[in-house]
Amino acid sequence: MTPKIVRQIAELREEIAAYRRGNPDGQVGFVPTMGYLHEGHASLIRRSAGENGLTVLSIFVNPLQFGPNEDFDRYPKDERRDLAVASSAGANLVFMPSVEEMYPEPMRTKVTVSEVTERLCGASRPGHFDGVATVVSKLFHIVQPDRAYFGLKDAQQVAVIARMTRDLHMPIDIVPCPTVREEDGLALSSRNVYLTPEERKQALVLSQSLAQVPGWIEDGMTEAELAVRIRGRIRSQPLADIDYVEIATYPDLKQPAPDRPLRDSNVPLLVALAVRFGKTRLIDNVLLFPSEVK
Ligand code: AMP
């Protein structure tokens, strides 16, 4: 069925309240996105549709989470295609507010999650996670879902939102979902459309270097050795400009013990990369559980 498009907060609240009145045991699933939907987003929507009676999808390019020199103004948009994807994946309500609807006056409230935001994208995009936590908190208050679905492609975002939800006692299950990739391994991203054919080819180095990580850890590498190895692999592509290569415990995102082989870790490890190709910044990661690195 075609989802209903809602642009006003009050109308969205009414639609969800009507669903809850009619379905006292019904559950509401929520998938927040910035649109330009691809199969990664569709996988989140399908998962929600399978687990909840009502699935709310939001499409909102949130100015608060973009830095001054980032791509807010040129973020790709295609409302018609987004609705087709939302519909075939099983969304019931599509919330597409304007910036004025979400921010009718300057915000005087900010949600800041500390520590888990210190490294990785938190370090290279100052203020980014304040923007994310603030808008997701607003959306959570508007939708009041039972479950919310987030992709592990943005693993730090999952850690930040899960922590915010716990810290603020929000009664919402945060459901992490696996990264969906192109057949050749490139993680799907709305930003992939920016890549030139040559950049697209060289961007494969992200997933290819991450695919080697379990073997390198098995060989007994420490954190520093692994980072050097990955950097070397990425630098083999002349158009790749490394923003960061980081290894962190998950979900706390602390530095692992520097002198110990990573295979001895008894907590999950996140190996995360951000690499620029021209104006396009891509991220990817692999999350490894202790049983996978021993
Ligand atoms: P975005 O529209 O980029 O803000 O992403 C919205 C949601 O989709 C976030 O929870 C992302 O982590 C998730 N997502 C984006 N790309 C992928 C992907 N390739 N696989 C799985 N989830 C994804």
PDB file of N, CA and C in Angstrom, residues 131-218:
ATOM      1  N   GLY A 131      24.236  17.477  16.714  1.00  0.00           N
ATOM      2  CA  GLY A 131      23.141  17.665  15.752  1.00  0.00           C
ATOM      3  C   GLY A 131      22.317  16.406  15.582  1.00  0.00           C
ATOM      4  N   VAL A 132      23.011  15.264  15.516  1.00  0.00           N
ATOM      5  CA  VAL A 132      22.316  13.983  15.348  1.00  0.00           C
ATOM      6  C   VAL A 132      21.487  13.671  16.598  1.00  0.00           C
ATOM      7  N   ALA A 133      22.126  13.754  17.770  1.00  0.00           N
ATOM      8  CA  ALA A 133      21.424  13.387  19.012  1.00  0.00           C
ATOM      9  C   ALA A 133      20.239  14.328  19.241  1.00  0.00           C
ATOM     10  N   THR A 134      20.413  15.600  18.908  1.00  0.00           N
ATOM     11  CA  THR A 134      19.331  16.558  19.120  1.00  0.00           C
ATOM     12  C   THR A 134      18.153  16.262  18.194  1.00  0.00           C
ATOM     13  N   VAL A 135      18.416  16.037  16.907  1.00  0.00           N
ATOM     14  CA  VAL A 135      17.290  15.805  15.990  1.00  0.00           C
ATOM     15  C   VAL A 135      16.635  14.446  16.257  1.00  0.00           C
ATOM     16  N   VAL A 136      17.454  13.429  16.571  1.00  0.00           N
ATOM     17  CA  VAL A 136      16.860  12.108  16.832  1.00  0.00           C
ATOM     18  C   VAL A 136      16.022  12.170  18.108  1.00  0.00           C
ATOM     19  N   SER A 137      16.494  12.931  19.083  1.00  0.00           N
ATOM     20  CA  SER A 137      15.714  13.095  20.306  1.00  0.00           C
ATOM     21  C   SER A 137      14.376  13.794  20.011  1.00  0.00           C
ATOM     22  N   LYS A 138      14.420  14.830  19.184  1.00  0.00           N
ATOM     23  CA  LYS A 138      13.176  15.516  18.785  1.00  0.00           C
ATOM     24  C   LYS A 138      12.242  14.532  18.062  1.00  0.00           C
ATOM     25  N   LEU A 139      12.802  13.786  17.113  1.00  0.00           N
ATOM     26  CA  LEU A 139      11.978  12.840  16.348  1.00  0.00           C
ATOM     27  C   LEU A 139      11.410  11.754  17.256  1.00  0.00           C
ATOM     28  N   PHE A 140      12.217  11.293  18.213  1.00  0.00           N
ATOM     29  CA  PHE A 140      11.724  10.272  19.152  1.00  0.00           C
ATOM     30  C   PHE A 140      10.539  10.826  19.959  1.00  0.00           C
ATOM     31  N   HIS A 141      10.635  12.112  20.360  1.00  0.00           N
ATOM     32  CA  HIS A 141       9.526  12.697  21.115  1.00  0.00           C
ATOM     33  C   HIS A 141       8.279  12.872  20.259  1.00  0.00           C
ATOM     34  N   ILE A 142       8.478  13.117  18.987  1.00  0.00           N
ATOM     35  CA  ILE A 142       7.330  13.301  18.091  1.00  0.00           C
ATOM     36  C   ILE A 142       6.663  11.953  17.791  1.00  0.00           C
ATOM     37  N   VAL A 143       7.488  10.958  17.428  1.00  0.00           N
ATOM     38  CA  VAL A 143       6.950   9.663  16.967  1.00  0.00           C
ATOM     39  C   VAL A 143       6.624   8.739  18.147  1.00  0.00           C
ATOM     40  N   GLN A 144       7.411   8.802  19.192  1.00  0.00           N
ATOM     41  CA  GLN A 144       7.290   7.904  20.351  1.00  0.00           C
ATOM     42  C   GLN A 144       7.165   6.436  19.922  1.00  0.00           C
ATOM     43  N   PRO A 145       8.178   5.971  19.179  1.00  0.00           N
ATOM     44  CA  PRO A 145       8.116   4.590  18.680  1.00  0.00           C
ATOM     45  C   PRO A 145       8.438   3.574  19.778  1.00  0.00           C
ATOM     46  N   ASP A 146       8.087   2.313  19.523  1.00  0.00           N
ATOM     47  CA  ASP A 146       8.532   1.228  20.407  1.00  0.00           C
ATOM     48  C   ASP A 146       9.943   0.809  20.031  1.00  0.00           C
ATOM     49  N   ARG A 147      10.229   0.843  18.730  1.00  0.00           N
ATOM     50  CA  ARG A 147      11.556   0.438  18.244  1.00  0.00           C
ATOM     51  C   ARG A 147      12.041   1.440  17.208  1.00  0.00           C
ATOM     52  N   ALA A 148      13.359   1.639  17.158  1.00  0.00           N
ATOM     53  CA  ALA A 148      13.924   2.495  16.121  1.00  0.00           C
ATOM     54  C   ALA A 148      15.104   1.764  15.491  1.00  0.00           C
ATOM     55  N   TYR A 149      15.211   1.869  14.171  1.00  0.00           N
ATOM     56  CA  TYR A 149      16.138   1.062  13.385  1.00  0.00           C
ATOM     57  C   TYR A 149      17.256   1.925  12.822  1.00  0.00           C
ATOM     58  N   PHE A 150      18.506   1.495  13.065  1.00  0.00           N
ATOM     59  CA  PHE A 150      19.676   2.255  12.614  1.00  0.00           C
ATOM     60  C   PHE A 150      20.676   1.298  11.963  1.00  0.00           C
ATOM     61  N   GLY A 151      21.375   1.785  10.939  1.00  0.00           N
ATOM     62  CA  GLY A 151      22.334   0.947  10.230  1.00  0.00           C
ATOM     63  C   GLY A 151      23.708   0.980  10.880  1.00  0.00           C
ATOM     64  N   LEU A 152      24.347  -0.187  10.945  1.00  0.00           N
ATOM     65  CA  LEU A 152      25.704  -0.269  11.499  1.00  0.00           C
ATOM     66  C   LEU A 152      26.757   0.306  10.557  1.00  0.00           C
ATOM     67  N   LYS A 153      26.366   0.666   9.352  1.00  0.00           N
ATOM     68  CA  LYS A 153      27.256   1.439   8.476  1.00  0.00           C
ATOM     69  C   LYS A 153      27.721   2.677   9.245  1.00  0.00           C
ATOM     70  N   ASP A 154      26.830   3.244  10.065  1.00  0.00           N
ATOM     71  CA  ASP A 154      27.163   4.377  10.929  1.00  0.00           C
ATOM     72  C   ASP A 154      27.245   3.856  12.364  1.00  0.00           C
ATOM     73  N   ALA A 155      28.255   3.025  12.634  1.00  0.00           N
ATOM     74  CA  ALA A 155      28.314   2.308  13.914  1.00  0.00           C
ATOM     75  C   ALA A 155      28.432   3.270  15.097  1.00  0.00           C
ATOM     76  N   GLN A 156      29.181   4.355  14.918  1.00  0.00           N
ATOM     77  CA  GLN A 156      29.310   5.310  16.027  1.00  0.00           C
ATOM     78  C   GLN A 156      27.956   5.962  16.315  1.00  0.00           C
ATOM     79  N   GLN A 157      27.192   6.229  15.258  1.00  0.00           N
ATOM     80  CA  GLN A 157      25.852   6.807  15.450  1.00  0.00           C
ATOM     81  C   GLN A 157      24.966   5.858  16.266  1.00  0.00           C
ATOM     82  N   VAL A 158      25.053   4.564  15.975  1.00  0.00           N
ATOM     83  CA  VAL A 158      24.277   3.584  16.737  1.00  0.00           C
ATOM     84  C   VAL A 158      24.676   3.646  18.212  1.00  0.00           C
ATOM     85  N   ALA A 159      26.003   3.702  18.465  1.00  0.00           N
ATOM     86  CA  ALA A 159      26.484   3.745  19.855  1.00  0.00           C
ATOM     87  C   ALA A 159      25.996   5.017  20.550  1.00  0.00           C
ATOM     88  N   VAL A 160      26.005   6.136  19.839  1.00  0.00           N
ATOM     89  CA  VAL A 160      25.597   7.418  20.421  1.00  0.00           C
ATOM     90  C   VAL A 160      24.090   7.401  20.736  1.00  0.00           C
ATOM     91  N   ILE A 161      23.295   6.942  19.788  1.00  0.00           N
ATOM     92  CA  ILE A 161      21.839   6.940  19.985  1.00  0.00           C
ATOM     93  C   ILE A 161      21.441   5.935  21.072  1.00  0.00           C
ATOM     94  N   ALA A 162      22.099   4.776  21.080  1.00  0.00           N
ATOM     95  CA  ALA A 162      21.776   3.774  22.106  1.00  0.00           C
ATOM     96  C   ALA A 162      22.086   4.343  23.491  1.00  0.00           C
ATOM     97  N   ARG A 163      23.231   5.056  23.575  1.00  0.00           N
ATOM     98  CA  ARG A 163      23.627   5.615  24.870  1.00  0.00           C
ATOM     99  C   ARG A 163      22.675   6.743  25.309  1.00  0.00           C
ATOM    100  N   MET A 164      22.316   7.608  24.365  1.00  0.00           N
ATOM    101  CA  MET A 164      21.379   8.698  24.664  1.00  0.00           C
ATOM    102  C   MET A 164      20.040   8.129  25.162  1.00  0.00           C
ATOM    103  N   THR A 165      19.581   7.096  24.483  1.00  0.00           N
ATOM    104  CA  THR A 165      18.287   6.504  24.820  1.00  0.00           C
ATOM    105  C   THR A 165      18.315   5.930  26.239  1.00  0.00           C
ATOM    106  N   ARG A 166      19.436   5.263  26.569  1.00  0.00           N
ATOM    107  CA  ARG A 166      19.577   4.708  27.920  1.00  0.00           C
ATOM    108  C   ARG A 166      19.693   5.811  28.955  1.00  0.00           C
ATOM    109  N   ASP A 167      20.572   6.782  28.675  1.00  0.00           N
ATOM    110  CA  ASP A 167      20.817   7.851  29.647  1.00  0.00           C
ATOM    111  C   ASP A 167      19.538   8.630  29.947  1.00  0.00           C
ATOM    112  N   LEU A 168      18.690   8.805  28.931  1.00  0.00           N
ATOM    113  CA  LEU A 168      17.483   9.628  29.112  1.00  0.00           C
ATOM    114  C   LEU A 168      16.227   8.787  29.379  1.00  0.00           C
ATOM    115  N   HIS A 169      16.429   7.497  29.626  1.00  0.00           N
ATOM    116  CA  HIS A 169      15.298   6.599  29.945  1.00  0.00           C
ATOM    117  C   HIS A 169      14.202   6.661  28.896  1.00  0.00           C
ATOM    118  N   MET A 170      14.576   6.735  27.652  1.00  0.00           N
ATOM    119  CA  MET A 170      13.559   6.711  26.596  1.00  0.00           C
ATOM    120  C   MET A 170      13.152   5.253  26.384  1.00  0.00           C
ATOM    121  N   PRO A 171      11.846   4.960  26.450  1.00  0.00           N
ATOM    122  CA  PRO A 171      11.420   3.557  26.360  1.00  0.00           C
ATOM    123  C   PRO A 171      11.376   3.077  24.910  1.00  0.00           C
ATOM    124  N   ILE A 172      12.533   3.068  24.262  1.00  0.00           N
ATOM    125  CA  ILE A 172      12.619   2.738  22.834  1.00  0.00           C
ATOM    126  C   ILE A 172      13.740   1.723  22.645  1.00  0.00           C
ATOM    127  N   ASP A 173      13.444   0.640  21.943  1.00  0.00           N
ATOM    128  CA  ASP A 173      14.466  -0.351  21.599  1.00  0.00           C
ATOM    129  C   ASP A 173      15.247   0.142  20.395  1.00  0.00           C
ATOM    130  N   ILE A 174      16.547   0.264  20.535  1.00  0.00           N
ATOM    131  CA  ILE A 174      17.376   0.650  19.391  1.00  0.00           C
ATOM    132  C   ILE A 174      17.837  -0.635  18.709  1.00  0.00           C
ATOM    133  N   VAL A 175      17.470  -0.786  17.438  1.00  0.00           N
ATOM    134  CA  VAL A 175      17.766  -2.026  16.716  1.00  0.00           C
ATOM    135  C   VAL A 175      18.863  -1.762  15.674  1.00  0.00           C
ATOM    136  N   PRO A 176      20.101  -2.290  15.935  1.00  0.00           N
ATOM    137  CA  PRO A 176      21.173  -2.100  14.949  1.00  0.00           C
ATOM    138  C   PRO A 176      20.975  -3.069  13.784  1.00  0.00           C
ATOM    139  N   CYS A 177      21.188  -2.599  12.565  1.00  0.00           N
ATOM    140  CA  CYS A 177      20.979  -3.438  11.373  1.00  0.00           C
ATOM    141  C   CYS A 177      22.259  -3.501  10.541  1.00  0.00           C
ATOM    142  N   PRO A 178      22.514  -4.675   9.919  1.00  0.00           N
ATOM    143  CA  PRO A 178      23.780  -4.855   9.184  1.00  0.00           C
ATOM    144  C   PRO A 178      23.919  -3.925   7.975  1.00  0.00           C
ATOM    145  N   THR A 179      25.159  -3.644   7.623  1.00  0.00           N
ATOM    146  CA  THR A 179      25.466  -2.791   6.464  1.00  0.00           C
ATOM    147  C   THR A 179      25.140  -3.522   5.164  1.00  0.00           C
ATOM    148  N   VAL A 180      24.394  -2.851   4.299  1.00  0.00           N
ATOM    149  CA  VAL A 180      24.093  -3.413   2.979  1.00  0.00           C
ATOM    150  C   VAL A 180      25.132  -2.874   1.993  1.00  0.00           C
ATOM    151  N   ARG A 181      25.655  -3.776   1.149  1.00  0.00           N
ATOM    152  CA  ARG A 181      26.746  -3.419   0.229  1.00  0.00           C
ATOM    153  C   ARG A 181      26.372  -3.683  -1.221  1.00  0.00           C
ATOM    154  N   GLU A 182      27.070  -2.985  -2.129  1.00  0.00           N
ATOM    155  CA  GLU A 182      26.989  -3.334  -3.546  1.00  0.00           C
ATOM    156  C   GLU A 182      27.618  -4.714  -3.710  1.00  0.00           C
ATOM    157  N   GLU A 183      27.378  -5.319  -4.877  1.00  0.00           N
ATOM    158  CA  GLU A 183      27.924  -6.657  -5.094  1.00  0.00           C
ATOM    159  C   GLU A 183      29.448  -6.689  -4.946  1.00  0.00           C
ATOM    160  N   ASP A 184      30.114  -5.611  -5.347  1.00  0.00           N
ATOM    161  CA  ASP A 184      31.577  -5.604  -5.263  1.00  0.00           C
ATOM    162  C   ASP A 184      32.094  -5.207  -3.877  1.00  0.00           C
ATOM    163  N   GLY A 185      31.202  -4.908  -2.935  1.00  0.00           N
ATOM    164  CA  GLY A 185      31.625  -4.660  -1.557  1.00  0.00           C
ATOM    165  C   GLY A 185      31.439  -3.232  -1.081  1.00  0.00           C
ATOM    166  N   LEU A 186      31.299  -2.260  -1.993  1.00  0.00           N
ATOM    167  CA  LEU A 186      31.153  -0.858  -1.562  1.00  0.00           C
ATOM    168  C   LEU A 186      29.887  -0.710  -0.716  1.00  0.00           C
ATOM    169  N   ALA A 187      30.028  -0.128   0.473  1.00  0.00           N
ATOM    170  CA  ALA A 187      28.855   0.083   1.332  1.00  0.00           C
ATOM    171  C   ALA A 187      27.918   1.084   0.657  1.00  0.00           C
ATOM    172  N   LEU A 188      26.625   0.769   0.610  1.00  0.00           N
ATOM    173  CA  LEU A 188      25.672   1.704   0.007  1.00  0.00           C
ATOM    174  C   LEU A 188      25.638   2.988   0.819  1.00  0.00           C
ATOM    175  N   SER A 189      25.579   4.106   0.103  1.00  0.00           N
ATOM    176  CA  SER A 189      25.481   5.409   0.750  1.00  0.00           C
ATOM    177  C   SER A 189      24.847   6.372  -0.241  1.00  0.00           C
ATOM    178  N   SER A 190      24.024   7.275   0.269  1.00  0.00           N
ATOM    179  CA  SER A 190      23.437   8.289  -0.613  1.00  0.00           C
ATOM    180  C   SER A 190      24.533   9.100  -1.277  1.00  0.00           C
ATOM    181  N   ARG A 191      25.690   9.219  -0.618  1.00  0.00           N
ATOM    182  CA  ARG A 191      26.784  10.041  -1.149  1.00  0.00           C
ATOM    183  C   ARG A 191      27.559   9.352  -2.266  1.00  0.00           C
ATOM    184  N   ASN A 192      27.317   8.059  -2.514  1.00  0.00           N
ATOM    185  CA  ASN A 192      28.059   7.378  -3.583  1.00  0.00           C
ATOM    186  C   ASN A 192      27.794   8.016  -4.950  1.00  0.00           C
ATOM    187  N   VAL A 193      26.644   8.686  -5.116  1.00  0.00           N
ATOM    188  CA  VAL A 193      26.342   9.314  -6.420  1.00  0.00           C
ATOM    189  C   VAL A 193      27.315  10.442  -6.753  1.00  0.00           C
ATOM    190  N   TYR A 194      27.989  10.985  -5.749  1.00  0.00           N
ATOM    191  CA  TYR A 194      28.949  12.054  -6.021  1.00  0.00           C
ATOM    192  C   TYR A 194      30.209  11.535  -6.710  1.00  0.00           C
ATOM    193  N   LEU A 195      30.479  10.229  -6.602  1.00  0.00           N
ATOM    194  CA  LEU A 195      31.774   9.689  -7.049  1.00  0.00           C
ATOM    195  C   LEU A 195      31.887   9.660  -8.572  1.00  0.00           C
ATOM    196  N   THR A 196      33.041  10.060  -9.084  1.00  0.00           N
ATOM    197  CA  THR A 196      33.312   9.880 -10.512  1.00  0.00           C
ATOM    198  C   THR A 196      33.584   8.383 -10.727  1.00  0.00           C
ATOM    199  N   PRO A 197      33.508   7.907 -11.979  1.00  0.00           N
ATOM    200  CA  PRO A 197      33.772   6.474 -12.218  1.00  0.00           C
ATOM    201  C   PRO A 197      35.122   6.026 -11.661  1.00  0.00           C
ATOM    202  N   GLU A 198      36.157   6.856 -11.816  1.00  0.00           N
ATOM    203  CA  GLU A 198      37.478   6.468 -11.306  1.00  0.00           C
ATOM    204  C   GLU A 198      37.482   6.431  -9.772  1.00  0.00           C
ATOM    205  N   GLU A 199      36.849   7.426  -9.135  1.00  0.00           N
ATOM    206  CA  GLU A 199      36.770   7.433  -7.664  1.00  0.00           C
ATOM    207  C   GLU A 199      35.980   6.210  -7.177  1.00  0.00           C
ATOM    208  N   ARG A 200      34.909   5.904  -7.893  1.00  0.00           N
ATOM    209  CA  ARG A 200      34.073   4.745  -7.528  1.00  0.00           C
ATOM    210  C   ARG A 200      34.905   3.457  -7.527  1.00  0.00           C
ATOM    211  N   LYS A 201      35.777   3.346  -8.539  1.00  0.00           N
ATOM    212  CA  LYS A 201      36.632   2.161  -8.645  1.00  0.00           C
ATOM    213  C   LYS A 201      37.587   2.094  -7.450  1.00  0.00           C
ATOM    214  N   GLN A 202      38.230   3.245  -7.171  1.00  0.00           N
ATOM    215  CA  GLN A 202      39.231   3.267  -6.103  1.00  0.00           C
ATOM    216  C   GLN A 202      38.602   3.164  -4.713  1.00  0.00           C
ATOM    217  N   ALA A 203      37.326   3.546  -4.607  1.00  0.00           N
ATOM    218  CA  ALA A 203      36.640   3.510  -3.305  1.00  0.00           C
ATOM    219  C   ALA A 203      36.472   2.081  -2.782  1.00  0.00           C
ATOM    220  N   LEU A 204      36.651   1.114  -3.685  1.00  0.00           N
ATOM    221  CA  LEU A 204      36.565  -0.290  -3.252  1.00  0.00           C
ATOM    222  C   LEU A 204      37.611  -0.636  -2.205  1.00  0.00           C
ATOM    223  N   VAL A 205      38.668   0.195  -2.136  1.00  0.00           N
ATOM    224  CA  VAL A 205      39.748  -0.079  -1.188  1.00  0.00           C
ATOM    225  C   VAL A 205      39.240  -0.067   0.268  1.00  0.00           C
ATOM    226  N   LEU A 206      38.150   0.634   0.530  1.00  0.00           N
ATOM    227  CA  LEU A 206      37.610   0.649   1.907  1.00  0.00           C
ATOM    228  C   LEU A 206      37.164  -0.758   2.313  1.00  0.00           C
ATOM    229  N   SER A 207      36.220  -1.306   1.556  1.00  0.00           N
ATOM    230  CA  SER A 207      35.704  -2.624   1.945  1.00  0.00           C
ATOM    231  C   SER A 207      36.770  -3.701   1.790  1.00  0.00           C
ATOM    232  N   GLN A 208      37.641  -3.512   0.781  1.00  0.00           N
ATOM    233  CA  GLN A 208      38.670  -4.539   0.578  1.00  0.00           C
ATOM    234  C   GLN A 208      39.680  -4.559   1.722  1.00  0.00           C
ATOM    235  N   SER A 209      40.063  -3.393   2.219  1.00  0.00           N
ATOM    236  CA  SER A 209      41.019  -3.402   3.337  1.00  0.00           C
ATOM    237  C   SER A 209      40.339  -3.912   4.609  1.00  0.00           C
ATOM    238  N   LEU A 210      39.058  -3.554   4.791  1.00  0.00           N
ATOM    239  CA  LEU A 210      38.344  -4.047   5.989  1.00  0.00           C
ATOM    240  C   LEU A 210      38.185  -5.563   5.952  1.00  0.00           C
ATOM    241  N   ALA A 211      38.038  -6.106   4.737  1.00  0.00           N
ATOM    242  CA  ALA A 211      37.866  -7.562   4.618  1.00  0.00           C
ATOM    243  C   ALA A 211      39.122  -8.292   5.094  1.00  0.00           C
ATOM    244  N   GLN A 212      40.274  -7.620   5.048  1.00  0.00           N
ATOM    245  CA  GLN A 212      41.520  -8.267   5.482  1.00  0.00           C
ATOM    246  C   GLN A 212      41.752  -8.170   6.987  1.00  0.00           C
ATOM    247  N   VAL A 213      40.943  -7.329   7.646  1.00  0.00           N
ATOM    248  CA  VAL A 213      41.186  -7.055   9.069  1.00  0.00           C
ATOM    249  C   VAL A 213      41.133  -8.317   9.951  1.00  0.00           C
ATOM    250  N   PRO A 214      40.122  -9.188   9.787  1.00  0.00           N
ATOM    251  CA  PRO A 214      40.107 -10.367  10.681  1.00  0.00           C
ATOM    252  C   PRO A 214      41.384 -11.191  10.579  1.00  0.00           C
ATOM    253  N   GLY A 215      41.907 -11.356   9.370  1.00  0.00           N
ATOM    254  CA  GLY A 215      43.148 -12.114   9.176  1.00  0.00           C
ATOM    255  C   GLY A 215      44.329 -11.418   9.839  1.00  0.00           C
ATOM    256  N   TRP A 216      44.403 -10.122   9.687  1.00  0.00           N
ATOM    257  CA  TRP A 216      45.510  -9.366  10.296  1.00  0.00           C
ATOM    258  C   TRP A 216      45.439  -9.430  11.820  1.00  0.00           C
ATOM    259  N   ILE A 217      44.243  -9.398  12.343  1.00  0.00           N
ATOM    260  CA  ILE A 217      44.103  -9.503  13.811  1.00  0.00           C
ATOM    261  C   ILE A 217      44.512 -10.909  14.266  1.00  0.00           C
ATOM    262  N   GLU A 218      44.074 -11.890  13.492  1.00  0.00           N
ATOM    263  CA  GLU A 218      44.431 -13.272  13.815  1.00  0.00           C
ATOM    264  C   GLU A 218      45.946 -13.458  13.847  1.00  0.00           C
TER     265      GLU A 218
END
